[in-house]
């Protein structure tokens, strides 16, 4: 069942998200050097690369948790670098961090409510119903504290919370990290369903091969720099990419 | 080969014992065991009181006074635990906010038209209005201090020790201001006004003011509960306390949540101070001495948990008062520490603290 409750794809060729010449890091330590990336409406874009390549740092920089030292990041042609996360989230882009991505002391329902924090309060129950329709398991456990739930269920809560604002672009940082193979398939399935409903997805994934298979385009990041980019298939077929980043 | 079996079972014995030891430690660390120990300490205090010749009526009256004192401590420690939960630093200036609340009400009362005394209470409507006005005043002062001091520290990503030190400095600052404005003398809200004790069933004698204090504490705590559980800002507060980064990612303006936390914590502290001033008298260092039982209640209840702080504060209040039946009252403050140390030894995360994160 696919729910078409996200906005229809319009202005298809204009990039939703565009990062150019981004350099960023923690304190004096620069991790990203002159990185570029773009995501167009309705796309799945996969960001891969070895550990420490700066993938998560790029995600945090895009979402305003880190501020770039130089470069520009625009969302729908609007500059967002230097803005705070709570301002960026209102523009239609939501982010699911890799770890600590649910409020463990809050119930499932309260987590979803916090996902819809910026909404009019009357709108929240309707959005919640949509998320429950997408993840029926969450409805069964809506009164449970997420701290007591499994990794796969928490990932669902995290994704569900991010969908509450009806975003056009979802940023997923390692959605399958630490999950069993069966659950990994389920998570990827969910991502496909969400994307099929018109939502663009930018994801960082350890399962590089799997994520490139479903991605429209991909970027390979290494040592904080762009190495390769192309369509998912091109990257899968590239012998260098396969040897260096996809494990042979 | 068949000989192997008895051999195998023998080396397993120590392993079983170890598991037993672990199991015992597991039981000791549970909430239930801590609760039972604390209750046992309280019961021992009552027995000690009876053994040294205190009458049952006196112990009951002490319990009632203890509940009242506990209510005052609770108003302070709930704010303390909220501020700790959201900002993760111990606010040493909380006692000064308590004092400030008492003095702001003291200044407001003569400015308001004096109403008829609400017998059997010792005050008129003007006192209630002063209470309602002083709470937001102190809340705004607390928020202003945050703007000027702590927010700067937050923006520079300062270490938590620096926050604690800054709050200690603000404690001295606010207390000095109180000395400057109101002087070092004792004050009463209504000097010389009698407030005779009521005769309640079971021979308990309590003043009506004391019942009012307990009732007000309960009403404010109930309001806190509604706010934290059901309102948008309350949920945002809990979310920010849980995970401030994620709160921002979800669109919560954490600076606003922090501002409201100070308004709330300051307002509750002010209410506590006014109640404390009503039950005894106003002194510039009154809140400083409440700081000790307030912190004890915060830690005992599980830091960051308002309901834990409430139950611990009531327990501390009762223990403090009942201990005077067999101990010199000057040892009273030490009682809070005994309970806190016992809690830290048995279950460091406190009564309602979380075991897992």
mmCIF file with all atom_site columns, N, CA and C in Angstrom, chain A residues 102-141:
data_model
loop_
_atom_site.group_PDB
_atom_site.id
_atom_site.type_symbol
_atom_site.label_atom_id
_atom_site.label_alt_id
_atom_site.label_comp_id
_atom_site.label_asym_id
_atom_site.label_entity_id
_atom_site.label_seq_id
_atom_site.pdbx_PDB_ins_code
_atom_site.Cartn_x
_atom_site.Cartn_y
_atom_site.Cartn_z
_atom_site.occupancy
_atom_site.B_iso_or_equiv
_atom_site.pdbx_formal_charge
_atom_site.auth_seq_id
_atom_site.auth_comp_id
_atom_site.auth_asym_id
_atom_site.auth_atom_id
_atom_site.pdbx_PDB_model_num
ATOM 1   N N  . UNK A 1 102 ? 15.668 9.029  18.787 1.00 0.00 ? 102 UNK A N  1
ATOM 2   C CA . UNK A 1 102 ? 14.333 9.103  19.401 1.00 0.00 ? 102 UNK A CA 1
ATOM 3   C C  . UNK A 1 102 ? 14.491 9.648  20.814 1.00 0.00 ? 102 UNK A C  1
ATOM 4   N N  . UNK A 1 103 ? 13.394 10.191 21.362 1.00 0.00 ? 103 UNK A N  1
ATOM 5   C CA . UNK A 1 103 ? 13.399 10.622 22.758 1.00 0.00 ? 103 UNK A CA 1
ATOM 6   C C  . UNK A 1 103 ? 13.073 9.401  23.605 1.00 0.00 ? 103 UNK A C  1
ATOM 7   N N  . UNK A 1 104 ? 14.080 8.828  24.273 1.00 0.00 ? 104 UNK A N  1
ATOM 8   C CA . UNK A 1 104 ? 13.865 7.548  24.939 1.00 0.00 ? 104 UNK A CA 1
ATOM 9   C C  . UNK A 1 104 ? 12.912 7.629  26.125 1.00 0.00 ? 104 UNK A C  1
ATOM 10  N N  . UNK A 1 105 ? 12.772 8.810  26.742 1.00 0.00 ? 105 UNK A N  1
ATOM 11  C CA . UNK A 1 105 ? 11.888 8.894  27.901 1.00 0.00 ? 105 UNK A CA 1
ATOM 12  C C  . UNK A 1 105 ? 10.459 9.227  27.485 1.00 0.00 ? 105 UNK A C  1
ATOM 13  N N  . UNK A 1 106 ? 10.234 9.446  26.200 1.00 0.00 ? 106 UNK A N  1
ATOM 14  C CA . UNK A 1 106 ? 8.894  9.767  25.723 1.00 0.00 ? 106 UNK A CA 1
ATOM 15  C C  . UNK A 1 106 ? 8.265  8.539  25.069 1.00 0.00 ? 106 UNK A C  1
ATOM 16  N N  . UNK A 1 107 ? 6.942  8.509  25.042 1.00 0.00 ? 107 UNK A N  1
ATOM 17  C CA . UNK A 1 107 ? 6.265  7.397  24.391 1.00 0.00 ? 107 UNK A CA 1
ATOM 18  C C  . UNK A 1 107 ? 6.336  7.578  22.876 1.00 0.00 ? 107 UNK A C  1
ATOM 19  N N  . UNK A 1 108 ? 5.936  6.537  22.153 1.00 0.00 ? 108 UNK A N  1
ATOM 20  C CA . UNK A 1 108 ? 5.930  6.599  20.695 1.00 0.00 ? 108 UNK A CA 1
ATOM 21  C C  . UNK A 1 108 ? 5.105  7.795  20.231 1.00 0.00 ? 108 UNK A C  1
ATOM 22  N N  . UNK A 1 109 ? 3.896  7.901  20.822 1.00 0.00 ? 109 UNK A N  1
ATOM 23  C CA . UNK A 1 109 ? 3.000  8.968  20.395 1.00 0.00 ? 109 UNK A CA 1
ATOM 24  C C  . UNK A 1 109 ? 3.600  10.349 20.682 1.00 0.00 ? 109 UNK A C  1
ATOM 25  N N  . UNK A 1 110 ? 4.227  10.488 21.859 1.00 0.00 ? 110 UNK A N  1
ATOM 26  C CA . UNK A 1 110 ? 4.849  11.768 22.197 1.00 0.00 ? 110 UNK A CA 1
ATOM 27  C C  . UNK A 1 110 ? 6.016  12.074 21.268 1.00 0.00 ? 110 UNK A C  1
ATOM 28  N N  . UNK A 1 111 ? 6.733  11.028 20.861 1.00 0.00 ? 111 UNK A N  1
ATOM 29  C CA . UNK A 1 111 ? 7.813  11.230 19.898 1.00 0.00 ? 111 UNK A CA 1
ATOM 30  C C  . UNK A 1 111 ? 7.267  11.790 18.588 1.00 0.00 ? 111 UNK A C  1
ATOM 31  N N  . UNK A 1 112 ? 6.152  11.197 18.137 1.00 0.00 ? 112 UNK A N  1
ATOM 32  C CA . UNK A 1 112 ? 5.553  11.688 16.892 1.00 0.00 ? 112 UNK A CA 1
ATOM 33  C C  . UNK A 1 112 ? 5.070  13.127 17.064 1.00 0.00 ? 112 UNK A C  1
ATOM 34  N N  . UNK A 1 113 ? 4.478  13.409 18.224 1.00 0.00 ? 113 UNK A N  1
ATOM 35  C CA . UNK A 1 113 ? 4.013  14.779 18.487 1.00 0.00 ? 113 UNK A CA 1
ATOM 36  C C  . UNK A 1 113 ? 5.177  15.766 18.395 1.00 0.00 ? 113 UNK A C  1
ATOM 37  N N  . UNK A 1 114 ? 6.328  15.367 18.920 1.00 0.00 ? 114 UNK A N  1
ATOM 38  C CA . UNK A 1 114 ? 7.497  16.238 18.851 1.00 0.00 ? 114 UNK A CA 1
ATOM 39  C C  . UNK A 1 114 ? 7.972  16.385 17.397 1.00 0.00 ? 114 UNK A C  1
ATOM 40  N N  . UNK A 1 115 ? 7.780  15.328 16.620 1.00 0.00 ? 115 UNK A N  1
ATOM 41  C CA . UNK A 1 115 ? 8.092  15.428 15.192 1.00 0.00 ? 115 UNK A CA 1
ATOM 42  C C  . UNK A 1 115 ? 7.246  16.497 14.529 1.00 0.00 ? 115 UNK A C  1
ATOM 43  N N  . UNK A 1 116 ? 6.003  16.636 15.020 1.00 0.00 ? 116 UNK A N  1
ATOM 44  C CA . UNK A 1 116 ? 5.106  17.633 14.446 1.00 0.00 ? 116 UNK A CA 1
ATOM 45  C C  . UNK A 1 116 ? 5.043  18.895 15.274 1.00 0.00 ? 116 UNK A C  1
ATOM 46  N N  . UNK A 1 117 ? 6.107  19.185 15.997 1.00 0.00 ? 117 UNK A N  1
ATOM 47  C CA . UNK A 1 117 ? 6.107  20.314 16.929 1.00 0.00 ? 117 UNK A CA 1
ATOM 48  C C  . UNK A 1 117 ? 5.733  21.633 16.255 1.00 0.00 ? 117 UNK A C  1
ATOM 49  N N  . UNK A 1 118 ? 6.146  21.799 14.992 1.00 0.00 ? 118 UNK A N  1
ATOM 50  C CA . UNK A 1 118 ? 5.911  23.072 14.321 1.00 0.00 ? 118 UNK A CA 1
ATOM 51  C C  . UNK A 1 118 ? 4.495  23.184 13.761 1.00 0.00 ? 118 UNK A C  1
ATOM 52  N N  . UNK A 1 119 ? 3.746  22.064 13.829 1.00 0.00 ? 119 UNK A N  1
ATOM 53  C CA . UNK A 1 119 ? 2.413  22.081 13.228 1.00 0.00 ? 119 UNK A CA 1
ATOM 54  C C  . UNK A 1 119 ? 1.386  22.720 14.142 1.00 0.00 ? 119 UNK A C  1
ATOM 55  N N  . UNK A 1 120 ? 0.300  23.133 13.529 1.00 0.00 ? 120 UNK A N  1
ATOM 56  C CA . UNK A 1 120 ? -0.888 23.525 14.272 1.00 0.00 ? 120 UNK A CA 1
ATOM 57  C C  . UNK A 1 120 ? -1.363 22.303 15.057 1.00 0.00 ? 120 UNK A C  1
ATOM 58  N N  . UNK A 1 121 ? -1.757 22.493 16.307 1.00 0.00 ? 121 UNK A N  1
ATOM 59  C CA . UNK A 1 121 ? -2.054 21.331 17.144 1.00 0.00 ? 121 UNK A CA 1
ATOM 60  C C  . UNK A 1 121 ? -3.203 20.476 16.628 1.00 0.00 ? 121 UNK A C  1
ATOM 61  N N  . UNK A 1 122 ? -4.103 21.085 15.894 1.00 0.00 ? 122 UNK A N  1
ATOM 62  C CA . UNK A 1 122 ? -5.230 20.311 15.376 1.00 0.00 ? 122 UNK A CA 1
ATOM 63  C C  . UNK A 1 122 ? -4.793 19.386 14.238 1.00 0.00 ? 122 UNK A C  1
ATOM 64  N N  . UNK A 1 123 ? -3.681 19.742 13.609 1.00 0.00 ? 123 UNK A N  1
ATOM 65  C CA . UNK A 1 123 ? -3.193 18.972 12.462 1.00 0.00 ? 123 UNK A CA 1
ATOM 66  C C  . UNK A 1 123 ? -2.485 17.683 12.913 1.00 0.00 ? 123 UNK A C  1
ATOM 67  N N  . UNK A 1 124 ? -1.946 17.710 14.152 1.00 0.00 ? 124 UNK A N  1
ATOM 68  C CA . UNK A 1 124 ? -1.072 16.618 14.601 1.00 0.00 ? 124 UNK A CA 1
ATOM 69  C C  . UNK A 1 124 ? -1.751 15.234 14.565 1.00 0.00 ? 124 UNK A C  1
ATOM 70  N N  . UNK A 1 125 ? -2.977 15.088 15.117 1.00 0.00 ? 125 UNK A N  1
ATOM 71  C CA . UNK A 1 125 ? -3.575 13.747 15.085 1.00 0.00 ? 125 UNK A CA 1
ATOM 72  C C  . UNK A 1 125 ? -3.722 13.187 13.673 1.00 0.00 ? 125 UNK A C  1
ATOM 73  N N  . UNK A 1 126 ? -4.043 14.035 12.697 1.00 0.00 ? 126 UNK A N  1
ATOM 74  C CA . UNK A 1 126 ? -4.200 13.560 11.314 1.00 0.00 ? 126 UNK A CA 1
ATOM 75  C C  . UNK A 1 126 ? -2.882 13.016 10.782 1.00 0.00 ? 126 UNK A C  1
ATOM 76  N N  . UNK A 1 127 ? -1.811 13.786 11.014 1.00 0.00 ? 127 UNK A N  1
ATOM 77  C CA . UNK A 1 127 ? -0.493 13.349 10.539 1.00 0.00 ? 127 UNK A CA 1
ATOM 78  C C  . UNK A 1 127 ? -0.071 12.050 11.230 1.00 0.00 ? 127 UNK A C  1
ATOM 79  N N  . UNK A 1 128 ? -0.424 11.973 12.524 1.00 0.00 ? 128 UNK A N  1
ATOM 80  C CA . UNK A 1 128 ? -0.078 10.773 13.273 1.00 0.00 ? 128 UNK A CA 1
ATOM 81  C C  . UNK A 1 128 ? -0.730 9.558  12.641 1.00 0.00 ? 128 UNK A C  1
ATOM 82  N N  . UNK A 1 129 ? -2.003 9.703  12.246 1.00 0.00 ? 129 UNK A N  1
ATOM 83  C CA . UNK A 1 129 ? -2.716 8.586  11.627 1.00 0.00 ? 129 UNK A CA 1
ATOM 84  C C  . UNK A 1 129 ? -1.988 8.117  10.373 1.00 0.00 ? 129 UNK A C  1
ATOM 85  N N  . UNK A 1 130 ? -1.494 9.066  9.583  1.00 0.00 ? 130 UNK A N  1
ATOM 86  C CA . UNK A 1 130 ? -0.786 8.703  8.357  1.00 0.00 ? 130 UNK A CA 1
ATOM 87  C C  . UNK A 1 130 ? 0.472  7.903  8.668  1.00 0.00 ? 130 UNK A C  1
ATOM 88  N N  . UNK A 1 131 ? 1.186  8.329  9.696  1.00 0.00 ? 131 UNK A N  1
ATOM 89  C CA . UNK A 1 131 ? 2.408  7.606  10.061 1.00 0.00 ? 131 UNK A CA 1
ATOM 90  C C  . UNK A 1 131 ? 2.056  6.213  10.554 1.00 0.00 ? 131 UNK A C  1
ATOM 91  N N  . UNK A 1 132 ? 0.965  6.112  11.333 1.00 0.00 ? 132 UNK A N  1
ATOM 92  C CA . UNK A 1 132 ? 0.538  4.800  11.810 1.00 0.00 ? 132 UNK A CA 1
ATOM 93  C C  . UNK A 1 132 ? 0.140  3.910  10.643 1.00 0.00 ? 132 UNK A C  1
ATOM 94  N N  . UNK A 1 133 ? -0.459 4.514  9.603  1.00 0.00 ? 133 UNK A N  1
ATOM 95  C CA . UNK A 1 133 ? -0.845 3.721  8.438  1.00 0.00 ? 133 UNK A CA 1
ATOM 96  C C  . UNK A 1 133 ? 0.395  3.179  7.736  1.00 0.00 ? 133 UNK A C  1
ATOM 97  N N  . UNK A 1 134 ? 1.462  3.961  7.761  1.00 0.00 ? 134 UNK A N  1
ATOM 98  C CA . UNK A 1 134 ? 2.711  3.542  7.130  1.00 0.00 ? 134 UNK A CA 1
ATOM 99  C C  . UNK A 1 134 ? 3.424  2.504  7.993  1.00 0.00 ? 134 UNK A C  1
ATOM 100 N N  . UNK A 1 135 ? 3.395  2.691  9.301  1.00 0.00 ? 135 UNK A N  1
ATOM 101 C CA . UNK A 1 135 ? 4.043  1.765  10.242 1.00 0.00 ? 135 UNK A CA 1
ATOM 102 C C  . UNK A 1 135 ? 3.019  1.267  11.258 1.00 0.00 ? 135 UNK A C  1
ATOM 103 N N  . UNK A 1 136 ? 2.196  0.268  10.864 1.00 0.00 ? 136 UNK A N  1
ATOM 104 C CA . UNK A 1 136 ? 1.122  -0.184 11.768 1.00 0.00 ? 136 UNK A CA 1
ATOM 105 C C  . UNK A 1 136 ? 1.660  -0.656 13.122 1.00 0.00 ? 136 UNK A C  1
ATOM 106 N N  . UNK A 1 137 ? 2.883  -1.162 13.133 1.00 0.00 ? 137 UNK A N  1
ATOM 107 C CA . UNK A 1 137 ? 3.460  -1.639 14.396 1.00 0.00 ? 137 UNK A CA 1
ATOM 108 C C  . UNK A 1 137 ? 3.523  -0.524 15.444 1.00 0.00 ? 137 UNK A C  1
ATOM 109 N N  . UNK A 1 138 ? 3.765  0.684  14.972 1.00 0.00 ? 138 UNK A N  1
ATOM 110 C CA . UNK A 1 138 ? 3.892  1.800  15.916 1.00 0.00 ? 138 UNK A CA 1
ATOM 111 C C  . UNK A 1 138 ? 2.564  2.090  16.599 1.00 0.00 ? 138 UNK A C  1
ATOM 112 N N  . UNK A 1 139 ? 1.450  1.844  15.869 1.00 0.00 ? 139 UNK A N  1
ATOM 113 C CA . UNK A 1 139 ? 0.147  2.116  16.459 1.00 0.00 ? 139 UNK A CA 1
ATOM 114 C C  . UNK A 1 139 ? -0.086 1.191  17.649 1.00 0.00 ? 139 UNK A C  1
ATOM 115 N N  . UNK A 1 140 ? 0.306  -0.084 17.486 1.00 0.00 ? 140 UNK A N  1
ATOM 116 C CA . UNK A 1 140 ? 0.133  -1.040 18.578 1.00 0.00 ? 140 UNK A CA 1
ATOM 117 C C  . UNK A 1 140 ? 0.908  -0.615 19.821 1.00 0.00 ? 140 UNK A C  1
ATOM 118 N N  . UNK A 1 141 ? 2.040  0.046  19.621 1.00 0.00 ? 141 UNK A N  1
ATOM 119 C CA . UNK A 1 141 ? 2.908  0.346  20.753 1.00 0.00 ? 141 UNK A CA 1
ATOM 120 C C  . UNK A 1 141 ? 2.934  1.833  21.064 1.00 0.00 ? 141 UNK A C  1
#
